Amino acid sequence: MSAQGFERHDHAACITDGLAAAERVCAERGLQLTRVRRRVLEYLLGEHRALGAYEILDRLSAEGLGKQPPVAYRALEFLVTNGFAHRVEKLNAFIACGLPGKTHHPVILICSDCGAVAETATNPAAGALGRAAKASGFAIDRTVIEAEGTCPRCAGAAGPA
Amino acid sequence: MSAQGFERHDHAACITDGLAAAERVCAERGLQLTRVRRRVLEYLLGEHRALGAYEILDRLSAEGLGKQPPVAYRALEFLVTNGFAHRVEKLNAFIACGLPGKTHHPVILICSDCGAVAETATNPAAGALGRAAKASGFAIDRTVIEAEGTCPRCAGAAGPA
DNA sequence: CACCTACAGGGTATGATATATCATCGCAAG
DNA sequence: CTTGCGATGATATATCATACCCTGTAGGTG
């Protein structure tokens, strides 16, 4: 279970940048990035894979920051609501947002081999979803766009026989 | 909670056609459309909304067809695996497939007002997901493409102030 | 200061969804 | 007959999520 992102990168920067972005946005909007919320965001930023609410809760608990499910869910709700994290429906789990502060419709790619999760963004009106919605007169509020498959790293490692 | 499909249609045909398609496909592939499986498919075809596993279990139970969760989950797994139903990740629930027998990547539209769910199909390579995957070298196996919003019927009823 | 309000958080309990595991049954091929 | 397989029965438990009520604290306002 290595689970890096799909590409090599300066991972320390993921964490510091993500945190910095969250702090900036919270300052702008008068939101409180409290200890628990900040810590949860750090957990998520620290891994390019999805963490379940109870895995997060375990970590919080180990640090003495709370041991009941609502502690984790409240922090996650804050992070998701304010765009610092996304819920991965397919996994019932959560990842840090790759574009914090910008309203967007995330696209989630999940490697079923190593568990890595990557995010990109899209225009909801683009693509099949937008066309389908337009054709039927459906007004989109929120989208869930996710794919399971094999990331380039795993495809290379266990690749075509 | 009326929850019809997005458009008026001959709903009896949804059920008979869906069932007929399932029977045909099962015959072709040597699959067994057993009593429980058939009944669950009928429940799903009977409504253009998603049914939870436990709601299905309740119905099965009322008909004396089983009362433990695995009964419902096994039937649903069969239906999903063989393309007669889809799992709606956003709702943790299930709908009958609108294109049984054809391998496709479903697109799910969920009305958050009336609970109606509609399905269309897409080419996975199309749209933002396909572009994102291609750009990062990700090989897609399964897609989850869902949107929550307002269906034309509800938009018309409670429409723009 | 006294009070109120809003929001974060603690704690308990429970609800809702899903699966692992082992046993049994019926059918059809060998 | 017996063996293998897929379906089903049954029990227990894992996993994910929220309702509810109470407490603490910071800031505004009389």
PDB file of N, CA and C (backbone and C1' of nucleotides) in Angstrom, chain A residues 54 69-70 73 87 92 94, chain D residues 15-21:
ATOM      1  N   TYR A  54     -13.434   6.999   9.958  1.00  0.00           N
ATOM      2  CA  TYR A  54     -12.990   6.321  11.172  1.00  0.00           C
ATOM      3  C   TYR A  54     -11.478   6.194  11.240  1.00  0.00           C
ATOM      4  N   PRO A  69     -17.322   9.547  16.818  1.00  0.00           N
ATOM      5  CA  PRO A  69     -17.498   9.811  15.385  1.00  0.00           C
ATOM      6  C   PRO A  69     -17.844  11.254  15.050  1.00  0.00           C
ATOM      7  N   PRO A  70     -18.725  11.895  15.770  1.00  0.00           N
ATOM      8  CA  PRO A  70     -19.086  13.269  15.386  1.00  0.00           C
ATOM      9  C   PRO A  70     -17.897  14.209  15.302  1.00  0.00           C
ATOM     10  N   TYR A  73     -16.616  13.659  11.813  1.00  0.00           N
ATOM     11  CA  TYR A  73     -17.586  14.065  10.798  1.00  0.00           C
ATOM     12  C   TYR A  73     -17.801  15.570  10.773  1.00  0.00           C
ATOM     13  N   ARG A  87     -15.550  14.581  -0.726  1.00  0.00           N
ATOM     14  CA  ARG A  87     -15.989  13.248  -0.382  1.00  0.00           C
ATOM     15  C   ARG A  87     -15.878  12.382  -1.634  1.00  0.00           C
ATOM     16  N   ASN A  92     -16.752   6.067   0.028  1.00  0.00           N
ATOM     17  CA  ASN A  92     -17.226   6.584   1.309  1.00  0.00           C
ATOM     18  C   ASN A  92     -16.043   7.071   2.135  1.00  0.00           C
ATOM     19  N   PHE A  94     -12.615  10.354   2.091  1.00  0.00           N
ATOM     20  CA  PHE A  94     -12.361  11.767   1.843  1.00  0.00           C
ATOM     21  C   PHE A  94     -10.934  12.025   1.380  1.00  0.00           C
TER      22      PHE A  94
ATOM     23  P    DT D  15     -14.064  -3.161   9.581  1.00  0.00           P
ATOM     24  O5'  DT D  15     -15.040  -2.047   9.002  1.00  0.00           O
ATOM     25  C5'  DT D  15     -15.671  -2.263   7.763  1.00  0.00           C
ATOM     26  C4'  DT D  15     -16.657  -1.164   7.527  1.00  0.00           C
ATOM     27  C3'  DT D  15     -16.120   0.248   7.804  1.00  0.00           C
ATOM     28  O3'  DT D  15     -16.178   0.923   6.567  1.00  0.00           O
ATOM     29  C1'  DT D  15     -18.313  -0.042   8.646  1.00  0.00           C
ATOM     30  P    DC D  16     -15.581   2.386   6.422  1.00  0.00           P
ATOM     31  O5'  DC D  16     -16.910   3.264   6.481  1.00  0.00           O
ATOM     32  C5'  DC D  16     -17.918   3.044   5.497  1.00  0.00           C
ATOM     33  C4'  DC D  16     -19.141   3.840   5.871  1.00  0.00           C
ATOM     34  C3'  DC D  16     -18.887   5.324   6.133  1.00  0.00           C
ATOM     35  O3'  DC D  16     -19.777   6.052   5.294  1.00  0.00           O
ATOM     36  C1'  DC D  16     -20.239   4.395   7.837  1.00  0.00           C
ATOM     37  P    DA D  17     -19.761   7.641   5.321  1.00  0.00           P
ATOM     38  O5'  DA D  17     -20.872   7.973   6.412  1.00  0.00           O
ATOM     39  C5'  DA D  17     -22.210   7.573   6.158  1.00  0.00           C
ATOM     40  C4'  DA D  17     -23.113   8.092   7.251  1.00  0.00           C
ATOM     41  C3'  DA D  17     -22.905   9.572   7.572  1.00  0.00           C
ATOM     42  O3'  DA D  17     -24.078  10.244   7.157  1.00  0.00           O
ATOM     43  C1'  DA D  17     -23.169   8.247   9.548  1.00  0.00           C
ATOM     44  P    DT D  18     -24.237  11.816   7.372  1.00  0.00           P
ATOM     45  O5'  DT D  18     -25.144  11.850   8.691  1.00  0.00           O
ATOM     46  C5'  DT D  18     -26.235  10.941   8.773  1.00  0.00           C
ATOM     47  C4'  DT D  18     -26.938  11.081  10.099  1.00  0.00           C
ATOM     48  C3'  DT D  18     -27.150  12.523  10.584  1.00  0.00           C
ATOM     49  O3'  DT D  18     -28.487  12.596  11.035  1.00  0.00           O
ATOM     50  C1'  DT D  18     -26.232  11.237  12.285  1.00  0.00           C
ATOM     51  P    DA D  19     -29.204  14.034  11.197  1.00  0.00           P
ATOM     52  O5'  DA D  19     -30.148  13.754  12.458  1.00  0.00           O
ATOM     53  C5'  DA D  19     -30.564  12.407  12.724  1.00  0.00           C
ATOM     54  C4'  DA D  19     -31.036  12.312  14.158  1.00  0.00           C
ATOM     55  C3'  DA D  19     -31.497  13.629  14.760  1.00  0.00           C
ATOM     56  O3'  DA D  19     -32.584  13.370  15.644  1.00  0.00           O
ATOM     57  C1'  DA D  19     -29.659  12.809  16.000  1.00  0.00           C
ATOM     58  P    DC D  20     -33.396  14.591  16.329  1.00  0.00           P
ATOM     59  O5'  DC D  20     -32.692  14.751  17.747  1.00  0.00           O
ATOM     60  C5'  DC D  20     -32.524  13.596  18.565  1.00  0.00           C
ATOM     61  C4'  DC D  20     -31.737  13.981  19.791  1.00  0.00           C
ATOM     62  C3'  DC D  20     -31.989  15.407  20.287  1.00  0.00           C
ATOM     63  O3'  DC D  20     -32.551  15.321  21.582  1.00  0.00           O
ATOM     64  C1'  DC D  20     -29.677  14.878  20.276  1.00  0.00           C
ATOM     65  P    DC D  21     -33.125  16.699  22.280  1.00  0.00           P
ATOM     66  O5'  DC D  21     -32.083  16.897  23.470  1.00  0.00           O
ATOM     67  C5'  DC D  21     -31.538  15.747  24.127  1.00  0.00           C
ATOM     68  C4'  DC D  21     -30.331  16.162  24.928  1.00  0.00           C
ATOM     69  C3'  DC D  21     -30.416  17.597  25.485  1.00  0.00           C
ATOM     70  O3'  DC D  21     -29.946  17.591  26.813  1.00  0.00           O
ATOM     71  C1'  DC D  21     -28.429  17.313  24.306  1.00  0.00           C
TER      72       DC D  21
END
